[in-house]
Every structure is written in structure tokens, then in C-alpha cells.
PDB file of C-alpha atoms in Angstrom:
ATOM      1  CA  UNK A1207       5.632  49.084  -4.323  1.00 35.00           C
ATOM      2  CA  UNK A1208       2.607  47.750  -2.038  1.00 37.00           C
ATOM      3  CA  UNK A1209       1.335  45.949  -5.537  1.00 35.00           C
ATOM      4  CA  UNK A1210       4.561  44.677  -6.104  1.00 33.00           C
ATOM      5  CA  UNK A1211       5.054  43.136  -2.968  1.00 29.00           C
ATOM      6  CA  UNK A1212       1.196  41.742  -2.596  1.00 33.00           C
ATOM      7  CA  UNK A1213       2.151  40.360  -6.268  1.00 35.00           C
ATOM      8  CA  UNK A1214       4.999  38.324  -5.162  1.00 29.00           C
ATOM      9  CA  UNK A1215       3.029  37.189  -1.657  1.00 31.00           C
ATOM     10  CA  UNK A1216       0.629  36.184  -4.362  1.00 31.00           C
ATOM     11  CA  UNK A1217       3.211  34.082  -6.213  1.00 32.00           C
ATOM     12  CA  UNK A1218       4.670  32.279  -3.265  1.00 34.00           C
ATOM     13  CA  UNK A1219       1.448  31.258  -1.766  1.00 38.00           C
ATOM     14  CA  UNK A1220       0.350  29.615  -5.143  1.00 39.00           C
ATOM     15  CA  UNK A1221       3.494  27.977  -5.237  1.00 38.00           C
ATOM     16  CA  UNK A1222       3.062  25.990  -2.101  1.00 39.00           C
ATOM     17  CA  UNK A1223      -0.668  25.070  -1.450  1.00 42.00           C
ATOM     18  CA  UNK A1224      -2.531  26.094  -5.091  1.00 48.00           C
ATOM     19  CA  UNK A1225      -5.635  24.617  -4.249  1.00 58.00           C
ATOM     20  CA  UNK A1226      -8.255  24.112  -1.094  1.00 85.00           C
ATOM     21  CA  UNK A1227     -11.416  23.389  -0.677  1.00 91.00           C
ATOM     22  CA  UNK A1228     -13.643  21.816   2.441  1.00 95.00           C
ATOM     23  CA  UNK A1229     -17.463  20.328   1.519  1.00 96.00           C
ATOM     24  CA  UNK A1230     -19.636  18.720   3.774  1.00 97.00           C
ATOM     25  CA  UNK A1231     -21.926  15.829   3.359  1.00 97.00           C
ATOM     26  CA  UNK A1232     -24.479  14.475   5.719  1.00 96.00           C
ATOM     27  CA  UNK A1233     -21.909  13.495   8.788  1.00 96.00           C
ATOM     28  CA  UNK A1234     -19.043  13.333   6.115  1.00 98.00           C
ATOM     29  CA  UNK A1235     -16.205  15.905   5.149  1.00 97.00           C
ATOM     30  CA  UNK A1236     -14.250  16.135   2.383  1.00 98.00           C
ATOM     31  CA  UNK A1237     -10.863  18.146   2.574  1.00 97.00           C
ATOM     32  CA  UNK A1238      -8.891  18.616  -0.395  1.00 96.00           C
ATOM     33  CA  UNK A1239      -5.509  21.035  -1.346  1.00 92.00           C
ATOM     34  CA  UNK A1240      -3.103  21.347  -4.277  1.00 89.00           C
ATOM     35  CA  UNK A1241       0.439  21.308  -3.867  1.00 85.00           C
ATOM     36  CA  UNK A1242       2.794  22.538  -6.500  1.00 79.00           C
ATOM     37  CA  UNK A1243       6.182  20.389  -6.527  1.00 74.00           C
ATOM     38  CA  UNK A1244       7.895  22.649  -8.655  1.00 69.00           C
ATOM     39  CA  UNK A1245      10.429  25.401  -8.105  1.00 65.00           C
ATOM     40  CA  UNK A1246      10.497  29.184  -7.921  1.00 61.00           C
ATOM     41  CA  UNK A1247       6.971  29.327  -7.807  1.00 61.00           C
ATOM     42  CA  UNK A1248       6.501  27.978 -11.746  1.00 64.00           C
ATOM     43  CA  UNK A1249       3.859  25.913 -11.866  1.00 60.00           C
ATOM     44  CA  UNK A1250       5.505  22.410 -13.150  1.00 68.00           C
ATOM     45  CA  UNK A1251       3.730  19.341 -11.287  1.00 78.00           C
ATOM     46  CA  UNK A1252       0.290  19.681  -8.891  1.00 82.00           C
ATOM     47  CA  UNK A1253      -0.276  16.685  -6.707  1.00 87.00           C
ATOM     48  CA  UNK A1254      -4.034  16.942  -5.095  1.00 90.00           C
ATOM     49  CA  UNK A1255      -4.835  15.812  -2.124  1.00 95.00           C
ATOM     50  CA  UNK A1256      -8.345  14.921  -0.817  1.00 96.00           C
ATOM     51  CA  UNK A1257      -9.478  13.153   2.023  1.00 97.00           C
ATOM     52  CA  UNK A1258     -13.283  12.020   2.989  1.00 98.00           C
ATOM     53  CA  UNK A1259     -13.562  11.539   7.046  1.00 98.00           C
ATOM     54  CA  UNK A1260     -16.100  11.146   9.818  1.00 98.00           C
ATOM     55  CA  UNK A1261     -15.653  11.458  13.436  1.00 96.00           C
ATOM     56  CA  UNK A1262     -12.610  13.759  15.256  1.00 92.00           C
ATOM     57  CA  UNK A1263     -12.675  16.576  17.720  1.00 88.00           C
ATOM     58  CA  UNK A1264     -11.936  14.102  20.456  1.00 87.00           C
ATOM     59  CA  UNK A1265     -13.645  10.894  19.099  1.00 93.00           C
ATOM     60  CA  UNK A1266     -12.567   8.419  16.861  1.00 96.00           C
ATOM     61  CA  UNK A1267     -12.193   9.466  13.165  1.00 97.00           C
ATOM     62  CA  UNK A1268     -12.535   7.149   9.757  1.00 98.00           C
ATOM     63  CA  UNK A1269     -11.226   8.530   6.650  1.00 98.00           C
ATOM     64  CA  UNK A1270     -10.151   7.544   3.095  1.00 97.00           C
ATOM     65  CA  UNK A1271      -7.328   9.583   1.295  1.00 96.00           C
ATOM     66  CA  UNK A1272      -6.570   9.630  -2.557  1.00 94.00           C
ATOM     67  CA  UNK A1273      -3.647  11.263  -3.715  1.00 91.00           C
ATOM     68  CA  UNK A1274      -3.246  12.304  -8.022  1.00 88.00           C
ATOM     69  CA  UNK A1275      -0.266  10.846  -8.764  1.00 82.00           C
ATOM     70  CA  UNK A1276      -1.133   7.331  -7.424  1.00 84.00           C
ATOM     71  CA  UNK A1277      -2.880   4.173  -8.919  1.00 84.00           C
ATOM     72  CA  UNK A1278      -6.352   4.632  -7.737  1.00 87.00           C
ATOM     73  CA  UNK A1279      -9.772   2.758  -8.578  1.00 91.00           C
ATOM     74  CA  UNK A1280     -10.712   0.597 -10.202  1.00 89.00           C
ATOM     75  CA  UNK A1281      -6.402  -0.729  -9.728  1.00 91.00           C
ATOM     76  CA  UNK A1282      -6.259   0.171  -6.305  1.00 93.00           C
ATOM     77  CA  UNK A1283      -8.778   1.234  -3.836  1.00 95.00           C
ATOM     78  CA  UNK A1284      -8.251   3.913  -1.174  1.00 96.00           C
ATOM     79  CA  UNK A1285      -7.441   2.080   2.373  1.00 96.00           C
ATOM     80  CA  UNK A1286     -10.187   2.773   5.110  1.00 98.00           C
ATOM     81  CA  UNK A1287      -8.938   4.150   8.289  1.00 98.00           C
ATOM     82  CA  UNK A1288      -9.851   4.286  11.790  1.00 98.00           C
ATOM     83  CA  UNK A1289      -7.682   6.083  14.331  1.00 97.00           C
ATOM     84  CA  UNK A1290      -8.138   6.733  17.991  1.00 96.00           C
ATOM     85  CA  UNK A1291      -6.421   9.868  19.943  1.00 94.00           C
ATOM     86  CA  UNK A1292      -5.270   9.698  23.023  1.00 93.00           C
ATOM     87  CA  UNK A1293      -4.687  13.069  24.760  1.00 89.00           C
ATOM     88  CA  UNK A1294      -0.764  13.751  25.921  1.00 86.00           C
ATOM     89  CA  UNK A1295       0.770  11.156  28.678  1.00 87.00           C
ATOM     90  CA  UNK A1296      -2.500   9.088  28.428  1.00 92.00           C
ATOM     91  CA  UNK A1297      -3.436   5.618  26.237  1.00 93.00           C
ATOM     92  CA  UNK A1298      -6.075   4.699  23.910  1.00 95.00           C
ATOM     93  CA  UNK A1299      -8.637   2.562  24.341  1.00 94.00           C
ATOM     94  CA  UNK A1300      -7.207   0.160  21.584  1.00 96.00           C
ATOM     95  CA  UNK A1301      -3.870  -1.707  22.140  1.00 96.00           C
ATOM     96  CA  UNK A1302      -1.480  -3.817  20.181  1.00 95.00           C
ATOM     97  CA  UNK A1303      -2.545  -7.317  20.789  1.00 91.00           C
ATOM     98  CA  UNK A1304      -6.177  -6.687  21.288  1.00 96.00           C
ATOM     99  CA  UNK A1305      -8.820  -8.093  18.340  1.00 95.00           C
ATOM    100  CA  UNK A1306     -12.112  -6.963  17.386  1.00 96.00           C
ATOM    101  CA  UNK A1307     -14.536  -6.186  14.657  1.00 98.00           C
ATOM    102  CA  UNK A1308     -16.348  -3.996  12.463  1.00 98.00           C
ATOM    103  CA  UNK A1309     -19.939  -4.631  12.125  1.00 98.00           C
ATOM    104  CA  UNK A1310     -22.436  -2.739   9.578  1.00 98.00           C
ATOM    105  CA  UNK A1311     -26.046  -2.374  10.329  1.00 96.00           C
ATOM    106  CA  UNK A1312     -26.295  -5.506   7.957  1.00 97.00           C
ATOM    107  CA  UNK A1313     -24.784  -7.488  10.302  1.00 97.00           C
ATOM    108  CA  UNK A1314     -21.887  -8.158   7.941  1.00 98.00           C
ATOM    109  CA  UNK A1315     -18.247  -7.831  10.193  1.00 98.00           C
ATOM    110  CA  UNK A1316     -14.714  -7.493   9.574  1.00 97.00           C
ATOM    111  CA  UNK A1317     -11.821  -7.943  11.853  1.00 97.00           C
ATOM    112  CA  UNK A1318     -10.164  -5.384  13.356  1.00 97.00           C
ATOM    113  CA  UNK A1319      -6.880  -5.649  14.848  1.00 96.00           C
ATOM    114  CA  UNK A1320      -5.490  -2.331  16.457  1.00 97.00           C
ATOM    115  CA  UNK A1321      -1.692  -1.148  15.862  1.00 97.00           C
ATOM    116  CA  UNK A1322      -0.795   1.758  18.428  1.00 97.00           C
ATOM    117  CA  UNK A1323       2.196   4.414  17.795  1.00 96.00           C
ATOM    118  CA  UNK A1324       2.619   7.812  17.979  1.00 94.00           C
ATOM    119  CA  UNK A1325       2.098  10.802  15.804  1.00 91.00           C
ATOM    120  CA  UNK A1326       4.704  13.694  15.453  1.00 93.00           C
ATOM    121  CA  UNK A1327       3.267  16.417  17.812  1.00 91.00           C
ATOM    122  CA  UNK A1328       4.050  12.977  20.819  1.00 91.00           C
ATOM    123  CA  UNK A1329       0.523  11.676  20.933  1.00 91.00           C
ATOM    124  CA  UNK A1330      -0.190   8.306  21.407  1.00 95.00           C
ATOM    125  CA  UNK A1331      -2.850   7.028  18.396  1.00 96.00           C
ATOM    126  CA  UNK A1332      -4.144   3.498  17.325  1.00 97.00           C
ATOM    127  CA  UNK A1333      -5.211   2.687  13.851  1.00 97.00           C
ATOM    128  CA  UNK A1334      -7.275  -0.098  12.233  1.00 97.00           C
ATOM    129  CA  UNK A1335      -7.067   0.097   8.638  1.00 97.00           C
ATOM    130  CA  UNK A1336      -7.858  -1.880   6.021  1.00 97.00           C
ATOM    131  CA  UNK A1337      -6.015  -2.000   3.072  1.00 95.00           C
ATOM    132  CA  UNK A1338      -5.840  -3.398  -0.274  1.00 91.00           C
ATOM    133  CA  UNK A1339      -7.482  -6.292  -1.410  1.00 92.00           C
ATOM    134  CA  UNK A1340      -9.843  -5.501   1.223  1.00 95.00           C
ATOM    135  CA  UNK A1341     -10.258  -1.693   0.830  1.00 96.00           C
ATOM    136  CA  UNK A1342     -13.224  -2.347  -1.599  1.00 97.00           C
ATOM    137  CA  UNK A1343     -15.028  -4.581   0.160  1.00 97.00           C
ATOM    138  CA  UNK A1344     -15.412  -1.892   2.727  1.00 98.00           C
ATOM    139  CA  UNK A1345     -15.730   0.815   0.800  1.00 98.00           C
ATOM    140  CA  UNK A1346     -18.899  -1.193  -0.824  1.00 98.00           C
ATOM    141  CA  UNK A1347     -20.042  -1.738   2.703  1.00 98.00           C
ATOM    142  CA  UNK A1348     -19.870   1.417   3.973  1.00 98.00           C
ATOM    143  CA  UNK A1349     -21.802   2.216   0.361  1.00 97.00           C
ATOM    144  CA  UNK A1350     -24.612   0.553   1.278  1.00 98.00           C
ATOM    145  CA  UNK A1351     -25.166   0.481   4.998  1.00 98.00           C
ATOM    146  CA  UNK A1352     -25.963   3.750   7.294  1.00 98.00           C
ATOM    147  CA  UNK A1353     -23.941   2.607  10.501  1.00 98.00           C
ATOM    148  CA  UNK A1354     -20.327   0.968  11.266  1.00 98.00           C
ATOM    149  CA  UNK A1355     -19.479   0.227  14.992  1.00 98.00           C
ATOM    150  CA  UNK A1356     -15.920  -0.654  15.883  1.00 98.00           C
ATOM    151  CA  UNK A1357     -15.970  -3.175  18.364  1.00 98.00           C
ATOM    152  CA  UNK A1358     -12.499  -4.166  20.505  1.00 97.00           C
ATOM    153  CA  UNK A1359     -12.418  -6.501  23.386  1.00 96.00           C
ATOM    154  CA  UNK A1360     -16.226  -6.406  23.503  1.00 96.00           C
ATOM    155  CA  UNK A1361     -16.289  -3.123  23.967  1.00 95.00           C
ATOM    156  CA  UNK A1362     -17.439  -0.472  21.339  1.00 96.00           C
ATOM    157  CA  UNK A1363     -14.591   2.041  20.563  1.00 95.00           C
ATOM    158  CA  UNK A1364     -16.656   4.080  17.557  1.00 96.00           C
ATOM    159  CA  UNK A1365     -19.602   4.693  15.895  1.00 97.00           C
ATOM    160  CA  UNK A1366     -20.083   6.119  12.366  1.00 98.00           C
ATOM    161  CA  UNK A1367     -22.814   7.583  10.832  1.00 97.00           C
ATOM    162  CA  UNK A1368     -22.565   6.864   6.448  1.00 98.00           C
ATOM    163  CA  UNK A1369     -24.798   9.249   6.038  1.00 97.00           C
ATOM    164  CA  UNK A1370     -23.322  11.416   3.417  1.00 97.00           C
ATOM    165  CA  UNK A1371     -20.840   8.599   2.708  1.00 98.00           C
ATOM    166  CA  UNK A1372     -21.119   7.876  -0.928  1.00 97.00           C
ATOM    167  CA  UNK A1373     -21.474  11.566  -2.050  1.00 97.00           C
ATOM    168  CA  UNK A1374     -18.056  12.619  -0.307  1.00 98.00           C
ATOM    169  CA  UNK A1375     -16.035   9.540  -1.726  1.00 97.00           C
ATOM    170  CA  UNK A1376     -17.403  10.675  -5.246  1.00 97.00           C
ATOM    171  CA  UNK A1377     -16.186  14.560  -4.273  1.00 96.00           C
ATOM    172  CA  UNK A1378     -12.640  13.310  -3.103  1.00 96.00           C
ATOM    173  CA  UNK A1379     -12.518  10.953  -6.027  1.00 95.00           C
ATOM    174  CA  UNK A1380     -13.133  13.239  -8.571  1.00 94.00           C
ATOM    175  CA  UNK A1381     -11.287  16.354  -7.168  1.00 94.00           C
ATOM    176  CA  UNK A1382      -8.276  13.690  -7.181  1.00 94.00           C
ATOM    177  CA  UNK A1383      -8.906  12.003 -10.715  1.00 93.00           C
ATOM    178  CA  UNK A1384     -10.934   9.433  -9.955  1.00 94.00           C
ATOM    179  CA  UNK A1385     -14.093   8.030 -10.591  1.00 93.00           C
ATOM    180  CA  UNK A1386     -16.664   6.277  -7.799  1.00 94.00           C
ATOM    181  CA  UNK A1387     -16.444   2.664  -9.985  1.00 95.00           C
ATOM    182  CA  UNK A1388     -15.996  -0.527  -8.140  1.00 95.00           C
ATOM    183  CA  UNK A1389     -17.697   1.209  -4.980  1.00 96.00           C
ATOM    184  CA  UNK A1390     -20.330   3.408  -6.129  1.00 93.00           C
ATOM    185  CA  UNK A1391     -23.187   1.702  -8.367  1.00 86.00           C
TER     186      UNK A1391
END
């Protein structure tokens, strides 16, 4: 009866989240799971998940997702994300409104322009991202330097190390379906 029982345990949990896995590279992690979209447990469409961030536990965090299932590279390139946490009842640093920049240790810079909101647990966040047509650009950036600052106001927000960078895009890229062309040389 126990086997039975640990047998069907079994069954359920490999019907919801198949898959996990966490790597680390240099100041990078990659985080990746498999979710099974069929029913009954019967294994009838996985969509992986794997994301590649820096930063957290209380500082800012970057991070680029893929998804299976979605156009990726060299069609679409994953959007770069910064976000800022604010604990409860409190604001971030970043506001709507306010303008700023990335800059690489090349000196090369992006705009950044903040847009705050809130995340489901009631937290108050603020995200720079850049998306597609720009995604690669960054991604080749972030390739080939070792540092990115986010500056807002004139005031730096973040620091990231890319140390590590260009191996965890290739993990989360590959885990997902995808291949490190148009970013990785």
C-alpha cells in the first residue's frame, strides 16, 4: 500500500514541475523547471523555463528569461531586466518619471527609464527593461564587458558583476532550446 501511494505522489509531482535544476556561474545563476501542461498526470506538452540573473537578496537583480514554446534567438532576443524591491509600506529608489542610464565599463550607455508597480505578495518594485529590438544590443554588451552600473537621477541604483555572464545565457539557452547566436561569438 505504502508503494502504491509513494507511486502515485510520484506521478503527481511529475505532472506539475517535471524538471529543475539551479547552476551557478561566476556572479550569475541560472534557474530552470519543467512544467507539464497536460492532464491527469500524462505527459502531453513540457514548457521549460530558465532564467539567468544577478543581484537579489535585498539588492537590485538583472535577469533574462527564455521560455520553450516562444520565438527565441536569433527571431527574438530575451528582454534584459532590472528590478528594484522595496520592502512592505516603503518606495524604491527608482520612480516613474525619473531618467537615467546604463553604462558598461566601455563607456558605452543606454537609457534607462524606470516604471514602478507592484508585485502580487503587495510590494512595491521598479523595472527597467529593455526589450526587443534592443534586447541584443545589450545582451552583446553585457557579452563583452565585466561591469554594468544603473545610474538614475545621478545617482547609482545597481551594480553588476558579468562575470559568469556569457556561460549562464548559453546554460538557460540551451536548457530552453536555444542556441547563444547573435550574442555569443
Amino acid at each position: 500500500m505504502k508503494a502504491i501511494l509513494a507511486g502515485v505522489f510520484w506521478i503527481l509531482a511529475a505532472g506539475s514541475a517535471m524538471a529543475q535544476g539551479d547552476w551557478d556561474y561566476g556572479s550569475w545563476r541560472v534557474s530552470t523547471f519543467a512544467e507539464n501542461v497536460g492532464t491527469a498526470g500524462i505527459v502531453e506538452d513540457v514548457y521549460h523555463y530558465c532564467i539567468a540573473s544577478s543581484g537579489g537578496d535585498g539588492d537590485a537583480r538583472i535577469s533574462i528569461e527564455f521560455m520553450s514554446h516562444d520565438a527565441g534567438p536569433p527571431t527574438v532576443y530575451p528582454s534584459v531586466v532590472i528590478e528594484e524591491y522595496a520592502p512592505r509600506g516603503y518606495d524604491t529608489q527608482m520612480q516613474d518619471g525619473m531618467t537615467g542610464y546604463i553604462i558598461f565599463d566601455s563607456y558605452e550607455t543606454a537609457a534607462a527609464t524606470p516604471v514602478t508597480s507592484y508585485d502580487p505578495d503587495g510590494y512595491k518594485r521598479a523595472r527597467v527593461s529593455y526589450d526587443q529590438p534592443y534586447s541584443q544590443w545589450m545582451l552583446q554588451k553585457m557579452q563583452a564587458n565585466g561591469r554594468l552600473d544603473l545610474v538614475v537621477q545621478g545617482r547609482p541604483v545597481a551594480a553588476f558583476q558579468l562575470n559568469g555572464f556569457s556561460a549562464a545565457y548559453l546554460k538557460a539557452a540551451d536548457v530552453c532550446g536555444f542556441s547563444g547566436v547573435g550574442v555569443i561569438p
